[in-house]
Structure formats: C-alpha cells, structure tokens
CSV table of C-alpha atoms in Angstrom, one decimal:
chain,number,residue,atom,x,y,z
A,1,MET,CA,7.7,18.5,24.4
A,2,LYS,CA,4.7,17.0,22.8
A,3,ALA,CA,5.5,14.3,20.2
A,4,ILE,CA,3.9,11.5,18.2
A,5,VAL,CA,5.3,8.3,19.7
A,6,HIS,CA,5.1,4.7,18.5
A,7,GLU,CA,5.4,1.9,21.1
A,8,GLN,CA,4.0,-1.5,22.2
A,9,LYS,CA,1.5,-2.1,19.4
A,10,VAL,CA,2.1,-2.6,15.7
A,11,GLY,CA,0.8,0.0,13.3
A,12,VAL,CA,-1.4,3.0,13.9
A,13,GLU,CA,-2.7,1.5,17.1
A,14,GLY,CA,0.7,1.9,18.6
A,15,LEU,CA,0.7,5.7,18.1
A,16,THR,CA,0.1,8.2,20.9
A,17,VAL,CA,0.8,11.8,21.6
A,18,LYS,CA,2.8,12.2,24.8
A,19,GLU,CA,5.4,14.3,26.5
A,20,MET,CA,9.0,13.5,25.6
A,21,GLU,CA,12.2,14.9,26.8
A,22,GLU,CA,13.6,17.7,24.6
A,23,PRO,CA,16.7,16.7,22.7
A,24,MET,CA,20.1,17.8,24.0
A,25,LEU,CA,22.1,20.2,21.9
A,26,GLY,CA,25.6,19.3,20.7
A,27,GLU,CA,28.2,21.9,19.7
A,28,LYS,CA,27.7,21.5,16.0
A,29,GLU,CA,23.9,21.0,16.3
A,30,VAL,CA,20.8,23.1,15.6
A,31,LYS,CA,17.5,22.9,17.5
A,32,VAL,CA,14.4,23.7,15.5
A,33,LYS,CA,10.9,24.5,16.6
A,34,VAL,CA,8.9,22.4,14.2
A,35,HIS,CA,6.0,24.2,12.5
A,36,THR,CA,4.9,21.4,10.1
A,37,ALA,CA,6.1,17.8,9.6
A,38,GLY,CA,5.4,15.8,6.5
A,39,LEU,CA,3.9,12.3,6.5
A,40,ASN,CA,5.4,9.7,4.2
A,41,ARG,CA,4.7,6.1,3.3
A,42,ARG,CA,8.0,5.3,5.0
A,43,ASP,CA,6.3,6.4,8.3
A,44,LEU,CA,3.6,3.7,7.8
A,45,ALA,CA,6.3,1.1,7.1
A,46,VAL,CA,8.3,2.1,10.2
A,47,ILE,CA,5.3,1.7,12.6
A,48,THR,CA,4.3,-1.6,10.8
A,49,LYS,CA,7.7,-3.2,11.0
A,50,ARG,CA,8.3,-2.5,14.7
A,51,HIS,CA,6.8,-5.8,16.0
A,52,GLN,CA,8.2,-6.3,19.5
A,53,PRO,CA,6.4,-4.8,22.5
A,54,GLU,CA,9.8,-4.2,24.2
A,55,ASP,CA,11.0,-2.0,21.3
A,56,PRO,CA,11.8,1.4,22.8
A,57,ALA,CA,9.4,4.4,22.2
A,58,LEU,CA,10.2,6.0,18.9
A,59,ILE,CA,9.3,9.4,17.5
A,60,PRO,CA,8.8,8.7,13.7
A,61,GLY,CA,8.9,11.3,10.9
A,62,SER,CA,11.5,12.3,8.3
A,63,ASP,CA,10.3,15.7,7.0
A,64,ALA,CA,9.8,19.0,8.8
A,65,ALA,CA,10.2,22.7,8.6
A,66,GLY,CA,10.5,25.3,11.3
A,67,THR,CA,12.5,28.0,13.0
A,68,VAL,CA,16.0,27.7,14.6
A,69,ILE,CA,15.6,28.5,18.3
A,70,GLU,CA,19.1,27.4,19.5
A,71,VAL,CA,22.5,26.7,18.0
A,72,GLY,CA,25.6,24.9,19.3
A,73,GLU,CA,28.7,26.9,20.0
A,74,LYS,CA,30.5,25.6,16.8
A,75,VAL,CA,27.6,26.1,14.4
A,76,SER,CA,28.4,28.3,11.5
A,77,ARG,CA,25.6,27.8,8.9
A,78,PHE,CA,22.6,29.0,10.9
A,79,GLN,CA,21.6,31.5,13.5
A,80,ILE,CA,18.6,31.9,15.8
A,81,GLY,CA,15.5,32.9,13.8
A,82,ASP,CA,16.5,31.2,10.5
A,83,GLU,CA,13.7,29.3,8.8
A,84,VAL,CA,14.9,25.9,7.7
A,85,LEU,CA,13.8,22.4,6.5
A,86,VAL,CA,15.2,19.0,7.5
A,87,ASN,CA,17.3,17.0,5.2
A,88,PRO,CA,15.9,13.5,5.8
A,89,GLY,CA,19.1,11.7,4.7
A,90,LEU,CA,21.9,11.1,7.2
A,91,GLY,CA,25.4,10.3,6.0
A,92,TRP,CA,25.1,10.9,2.3
A,93,GLN,CA,26.7,14.2,1.4
A,94,LYS,CA,28.0,13.9,-2.2
A,95,ASN,CA,26.1,12.5,-5.1
A,96,SER,CA,27.1,8.9,-5.9
A,97,SER,CA,25.8,5.8,-7.7
A,98,ALA,CA,24.5,4.4,-4.4
A,99,PRO,CA,24.2,5.6,-0.8
A,100,PRO,CA,27.4,5.0,1.2
A,101,GLU,CA,27.6,2.5,4.1
A,102,GLY,CA,25.9,3.9,7.2
A,103,PHE,CA,23.3,5.9,5.3
A,104,GLU,CA,20.1,6.3,7.3
A,105,ILE,CA,16.8,8.1,7.0
A,106,VAL,CA,15.6,10.3,9.8
A,107,GLY,CA,12.9,8.6,11.9
A,108,LEU,CA,14.5,5.2,12.4
A,109,PRO,CA,16.5,4.0,14.3
A,110,ASP,CA,16.8,7.4,16.0
A,111,HIS,CA,13.9,9.8,16.8
A,112,GLY,CA,12.4,11.7,13.9
A,113,THR,CA,10.6,14.9,13.3
A,114,PHE,CA,7.1,14.3,14.7
A,115,ALA,CA,7.7,16.5,17.7
A,116,GLN,CA,7.6,20.2,18.8
A,117,PHE,CA,11.4,20.3,18.6
A,118,TYR,CA,14.0,18.5,16.4
A,119,THR,CA,17.7,18.6,16.8
A,120,SER,CA,20.4,17.5,14.5
A,121,ASP,CA,23.8,18.4,13.0
A,122,GLU,CA,23.8,21.7,11.1
A,123,ASN,CA,24.6,19.9,7.9
A,124,HIS,CA,21.3,18.1,8.1
A,125,PHE,CA,19.3,21.3,7.5
A,126,GLU,CA,18.8,23.6,4.5
A,127,ALA,CA,17.3,27.1,4.3
A,128,LYS,CA,13.6,27.1,3.6
A,129,PRO,CA,12.9,28.3,0.1
A,130,SER,CA,11.4,31.8,0.3
A,131,HIS,CA,8.5,31.0,-2.1
A,132,LEU,CA,7.3,28.2,0.2
A,133,SER,CA,5.1,28.4,3.3
A,134,PHE,CA,6.0,26.4,6.4
A,135,GLU,CA,3.3,23.9,5.5
A,136,GLU,CA,4.7,23.5,2.0
A,137,ALA,CA,8.4,23.3,3.2
A,138,GLY,CA,7.5,20.9,5.9
A,139,VAL,CA,6.2,18.2,3.5
A,140,LEU,CA,8.9,18.8,0.9
A,141,SER,CA,12.2,17.1,1.3
A,142,LEU,CA,11.8,13.3,1.3
A,143,ALA,CA,9.3,13.0,-1.6
A,144,ALA,CA,10.8,15.9,-3.6
A,145,LEU,CA,14.3,14.6,-3.4
A,146,THR,CA,13.2,11.0,-4.2
A,147,ALA,CA,11.5,12.3,-7.3
A,148,TYR,CA,14.4,14.5,-8.3
A,149,ARG,CA,17.0,11.6,-8.2
A,150,ALA,CA,14.7,9.1,-9.8
A,151,LEU,CA,13.7,11.4,-12.7
A,152,PHE,CA,17.0,13.2,-13.4
A,153,THR,CA,20.0,11.6,-11.7
A,154,ARG,CA,18.9,8.0,-12.5
A,155,GLY,CA,16.4,8.5,-15.3
A,156,ASN,CA,18.2,11.3,-17.1
A,157,LEU,CA,15.0,12.7,-18.4
A,158,GLN,CA,15.3,15.2,-21.2
A,159,LYS,CA,12.9,17.9,-22.4
A,160,ASP,CA,12.1,16.1,-25.7
A,161,GLN,CA,11.2,12.8,-24.0
A,162,THR,CA,8.1,11.1,-22.6
A,163,VAL,CA,7.8,9.8,-19.0
A,164,MET,CA,5.1,7.6,-17.6
A,165,LEU,CA,4.0,7.8,-14.0
A,166,PRO,CA,1.8,4.8,-13.0
A,167,GLY,CA,-0.2,5.3,-9.8
A,168,ILE,CA,-0.3,9.1,-9.8
A,169,GLY,CA,-1.3,10.7,-6.5
A,170,SER,CA,1.6,10.1,-4.2
A,171,GLY,CA,3.9,12.9,-3.0
A,172,VAL,CA,6.8,11.6,-5.1
A,173,LEU,CA,4.9,11.2,-8.3
A,174,THR,CA,3.1,14.6,-8.1
A,175,PHE,CA,6.6,16.1,-7.7
A,176,ALA,CA,7.8,14.1,-10.7
A,177,LEU,CA,4.9,15.4,-12.8
A,178,LYS,CA,5.7,19.0,-11.9
A,179,TYR,CA,9.4,18.5,-12.5
A,180,ALA,CA,8.9,16.8,-15.9
A,181,LYS,CA,6.5,19.6,-17.1
A,182,ALA,CA,8.9,22.2,-15.8
A,183,ILE,CA,11.6,21.0,-18.3
A,184,GLY,CA,9.1,20.5,-21.2
A,185,ALA,CA,8.8,16.7,-21.1
A,186,ARG,CA,5.7,14.9,-22.1
A,187,VAL,CA,3.9,13.1,-19.1
A,188,ILE,CA,1.5,10.2,-19.1
A,189,VAL,CA,-0.1,9.1,-15.8
A,190,THR,CA,-2.2,6.2,-14.6
A,191,SER,CA,-4.5,5.8,-11.6
A,192,ARG,CA,-7.4,3.6,-10.4
A,193,SER,CA,-9.2,6.8,-9.4
A,194,GLU,CA,-10.9,9.0,-12.0
A,195,ASP,CA,-10.7,11.9,-9.7
A,196,LYS,CA,-6.9,11.6,-9.4
A,197,LEU,CA,-6.6,11.3,-13.2
A,198,GLN,CA,-8.5,14.6,-13.6
A,199,GLN,CA,-6.4,16.3,-11.0
A,200,ALA,CA,-3.2,15.1,-12.8
A,201,LEU,CA,-4.5,16.5,-16.1
A,202,THR,CA,-5.2,19.8,-14.3
A,203,LEU,CA,-1.6,19.8,-13.1
A,204,GLY,CA,-0.4,19.5,-16.7
A,205,ALA,CA,-0.3,15.7,-17.5
A,206,ASP,CA,-0.6,15.2,-21.2
A,207,ARG,CA,-2.5,11.9,-21.0
A,208,ALA,CA,-4.2,10.0,-18.2
A,209,ILE,CA,-5.4,6.4,-18.4
A,210,HIS,CA,-6.8,3.9,-15.9
A,211,THR,CA,-4.2,1.6,-14.3
A,212,GLU,CA,-6.4,-1.4,-15.0
A,213,ASP,CA,-6.6,-0.7,-18.7
A,214,ASP,CA,-4.4,-2.4,-21.3
A,215,TRP,CA,-1.7,0.2,-21.5
A,216,ASN,CA,-0.4,-0.9,-25.0
A,217,GLU,CA,-3.9,-0.6,-26.4
A,218,ALA,CA,-4.6,2.8,-24.7
A,219,LEU,CA,-1.2,4.2,-25.7
A,220,HIS,CA,-0.6,2.5,-29.0
A,221,ASN,CA,0.8,5.7,-30.6
A,222,GLU,CA,3.1,6.7,-27.7
A,223,SER,CA,6.8,6.0,-27.3
A,224,ILE,CA,7.7,5.9,-23.6
A,225,ASP,CA,11.3,6.8,-22.9
A,226,LEU,CA,11.2,6.6,-19.1
A,227,LEU,CA,8.8,5.0,-16.6
A,228,ILE,CA,8.9,5.7,-12.9
A,229,GLU,CA,7.8,2.5,-11.2
A,230,SER,CA,6.6,2.5,-7.6
A,231,ILE,CA,3.8,0.0,-7.5
A,232,GLY,CA,5.7,-3.3,-7.7
A,233,LYS,CA,4.3,-6.7,-8.8
A,234,ALA,CA,0.8,-5.4,-9.7
A,235,THR,CA,2.1,-3.3,-12.6
A,236,PHE,CA,5.7,-4.3,-13.2
A,237,ASP,CA,5.1,-6.5,-16.3
A,238,LYS,CA,2.9,-3.8,-17.8
A,239,SER,CA,5.7,-1.3,-17.2
A,240,LEU,CA,8.2,-3.3,-19.0
A,241,ASN,CA,5.8,-4.0,-21.9
A,242,ILE,CA,5.0,-0.3,-22.5
A,243,ILE,CA,8.4,1.3,-22.6
A,244,ARG,CA,10.1,1.6,-26.0
A,245,LYS,CA,13.0,-0.7,-26.9
A,246,GLY,CA,16.1,0.7,-25.2
A,247,GLY,CA,13.9,2.6,-22.7
A,248,THR,CA,14.4,2.9,-19.0
A,249,VAL,CA,12.4,1.9,-15.9
A,250,VAL,CA,13.4,3.5,-12.6
A,251,THR,CA,12.0,2.0,-9.5
A,252,PHE,CA,12.1,3.5,-6.0
A,253,GLY,CA,9.4,1.5,-4.1
A,254,ALA,CA,6.7,-1.0,-4.2
A,255,THR,CA,3.2,-0.5,-2.7
A,256,THR,CA,2.2,-4.0,-3.8
A,257,GLU,CA,4.4,-7.2,-3.5
A,258,ASP,CA,8.1,-6.9,-3.8
A,259,GLN,CA,8.8,-10.1,-5.7
A,260,ILE,CA,8.4,-10.1,-9.5
A,261,GLN,CA,9.1,-12.5,-12.4
A,262,LEU,CA,11.1,-11.3,-15.3
A,263,ASP,CA,11.3,-12.7,-18.9
A,264,ILE,CA,15.0,-12.2,-19.2
A,265,ARG,CA,15.2,-13.1,-22.9
A,266,LYS,CA,12.6,-10.5,-23.7
A,267,PHE,CA,14.4,-8.1,-21.5
A,268,PHE,CA,17.8,-8.3,-23.1
A,269,TYR,CA,16.4,-8.4,-26.7
A,270,GLY,CA,14.6,-5.2,-25.8
A,271,GLN,CA,17.8,-3.6,-24.6
A,272,TYR,CA,15.9,-2.3,-21.6
A,273,ASN,CA,17.4,-0.5,-18.6
A,274,LEU,CA,16.2,-1.2,-15.1
A,275,LEU,CA,17.5,1.1,-12.4
A,276,GLY,CA,16.9,1.4,-8.7
A,277,SER,CA,16.8,4.6,-6.8
A,278,THR,CA,16.7,5.6,-3.2
A,279,MET,CA,16.0,9.2,-2.0
A,280,GLY,CA,19.2,11.2,-2.7
A,281,SER,CA,22.3,12.9,-1.4
A,282,ALA,CA,22.7,16.3,0.3
A,283,GLU,CA,24.3,17.6,-2.9
A,284,GLU,CA,21.2,16.5,-4.9
A,285,LEU,CA,18.9,18.1,-2.2
A,286,LYS,CA,20.7,21.5,-2.8
A,287,GLU,CA,20.3,21.0,-6.6
A,288,MET,CA,16.6,20.2,-6.1
A,289,LEU,CA,16.0,23.2,-4.0
A,290,GLN,CA,17.6,25.5,-6.7
A,291,PHE,CA,15.5,23.7,-9.3
A,292,ILE,CA,12.2,24.3,-7.5
A,293,GLU,CA,13.0,27.9,-6.8
A,294,LYS,CA,14.0,28.5,-10.4
A,295,HIS,CA,10.7,27.0,-11.7
A,296,ASN,CA,8.5,28.2,-8.7
A,297,ILE,CA,7.5,24.6,-7.9
A,298,LYS,CA,5.5,23.9,-4.8
A,299,PRO,CA,4.4,20.7,-3.3
A,300,GLN,CA,0.9,19.4,-4.2
A,301,LEU,CA,-0.4,19.9,-0.6
A,302,ASP,CA,-3.5,17.7,0.0
A,303,ARG,CA,-4.2,18.3,3.7
A,304,VAL,CA,-2.5,19.5,6.9
A,305,PHE,CA,-3.9,17.7,10.0
A,306,SER,CA,-3.8,19.2,13.5
A,307,LEU,CA,-1.7,17.3,16.0
A,308,GLU,CA,-4.8,16.0,17.8
A,309,ASN,CA,-5.9,14.4,14.5
A,310,TYR,CA,-2.7,12.6,13.9
A,311,LYS,CA,-4.3,9.1,13.7
A,312,ASN,CA,-6.7,10.4,11.0
A,313,ALA,CA,-3.6,11.6,9.1
A,314,PHE,CA,-2.0,8.2,9.2
A,315,GLU,CA,-5.2,6.5,8.2
A,316,TYR,CA,-5.8,8.9,5.4
A,317,LEU,CA,-2.4,8.1,3.9
A,318,ARG,CA,-2.7,4.3,4.6
A,319,ASP,CA,-6.0,4.3,2.6
A,320,THR,CA,-4.4,6.2,-0.3
A,321,LYS,CA,-6.9,9.0,-0.1
A,322,ASN,CA,-4.3,11.7,-0.8
A,323,PHE,CA,-3.4,13.4,-4.0
A,324,GLY,CA,0.0,14.9,-3.1
A,325,LYS,CA,1.4,15.5,0.3
A,326,ILE,CA,0.0,15.3,3.9
A,327,GLY,CA,1.3,17.4,6.7
A,328,ILE,CA,0.8,17.5,10.5
A,329,SER,CA,0.9,20.8,12.3
A,330,PHE,CA,3.0,21.3,15.4
A,331,ASN,CA,2.4,25.0,15.5
A,332,LEU,CA,0.8,24.9,19.0
A,333,ASP,CA,1.1,28.5,20.0
C-alpha cells in the first residue's frame, strides 16, 4: 500500500511516499480503506521530534475516514461497506478528569492513518456522521474532540457566557467557534491576520481583534468568562489579564514557548481557574458526534491536498496558512 512515511531526516525533509506492507487483521480488528486523512499540528511535532536516523520508518497521522473492507471474525460493531472515522485516542474509553495510564494518540509510537489502509480494534472507530462527506469526516476527530473537551467538559461553557479564542484559524479553534455559537454563547477571537479575523466574523464571531492589540483597551466593556489558550508564552499574560475575576483559562497546547511566568499573588486574588485539557475520551467523542449531528456542524475545511502534494500540505500547515482543517486524499481509484 502507498503511505506517507517519515524516516532518517528531521521534519518535512524526512517524509516520502513509499510502498509499505498492509497491516495484518486481528480477530477484533477492522481494516479501513482510507479516503481522506486529516493533518494536525501533532503530525508536525511528531516528525520534528524524531531525531535519530536509526528510528524505524513511521507512518504518521491521527485522523481519517473511509470504508470498512475487512473485519475480524469476532468483530460485532461493523461490517464490510460501513463508512467510518478513526478515533485518534487509544486506551481512553470513559470520560475522566485526566487520561488513564497508557493513553496514546494514533500516529506515534505505532503507525498512523496516512496510508491507503488503516487497521485497528473495532472500538477505535465510529460511524461516519451522515451529514459529513468523506473529506469532512476525515479531518474531524482529533481537532473536534479537543475543542469539545476544552470548551464543555473542562471549560463548562454555558449559553449566556462569553468565550475568547486567541489565535483563531486552527482546526480546534474553528470548531470551538462553531460549538460556542451553536449553544448561543458570545465569541471573541483574535488573530494576527486581518483575513482570518474577517473569516471568523463570517462564521459568527461577535467580535474580532488583532492579537498584537492591547486586549483590555480593545475589549474594555467585555466580561470574558472563559478563554481557550493554545498559543503559550506569547499571549499567556494577556489571557490572564483579560478574563473576569473568577474566570477560567483552559489550555490545550502552545504554538510558542511552553515556559511562562505567573504572578501567583495576582492569580489567587483574582480567584482565577487554570485548567489543562488533552483531546478526549471515546465517550466524549460519541457525545461530540451527537452534538455536531444535532447542530449540523461541519469542519471548516480549508484545503484537501492530493497524495502527491503531501509536502505542500505539511508546509501549508507549518506556515499557518490555513483557516480550519487540512486534508490529504488517499482516494487513488
């Protein structure tokens, strides 16, 4: 089978498309012919952190949607012909305050979804929502689930509240924008790009300001209940300075430096809440799928690249050109 493989060199330069052996099928496993696989910032991190030339060849990728073409003899949830999407989380079934020991994300250390075929336990797939195309379903799970847990499970966003999304444009934050508007919450976004601010307003954002602006000056009349922080050091102080006393910051990532300084006295006098969040459980994935079907929510699909243009896809994401999700097509028929 054809697959995107990372080996020998760090980063995008270590990627090639090559023939790989098709995965074997276990008795409780399902083999899926991949139609579209979604590209995430995690994939960039994976190929950047594999430094050793002797590291074995790895097929990255955490998201995909396709058609079941083979099932193990003890599979009960799916049959040949079913349209499914991949659950990118391994070993986290029930919702809990944190992932259990042994939790992993598809695409490292084992092979991921950037291939013509992907095989896994039947419990690591869900039925493709009927209102989504293969392209939309293929880019859904990781970002959509991350946004769902950060916004609702951790952030407990309510319809009469205001949420702020610094750095709008990523897959996660475009989902968070759509989720928040679906329940009637007020949404404020920031970006360094005027074009992305305008696109966010088109999607329903109530206010849009530049990330470099003085947020308190620009939003002096706003009370921010919840802020979803994914930038890191570059904006963290501004995030804590803008939320209301007793408000909450949920962080799920850092596109700038990880290390921050915190004025702990100001923090405890402000009665702030700082919460971490990581993707989500299979239980939350099922809840999220019901939520998007109920509200007819679709991914903000920026572009789907052909397999031969895979390097362009990685570079496009690396350079933060996207507004929403990026897919790679493995529909080679």
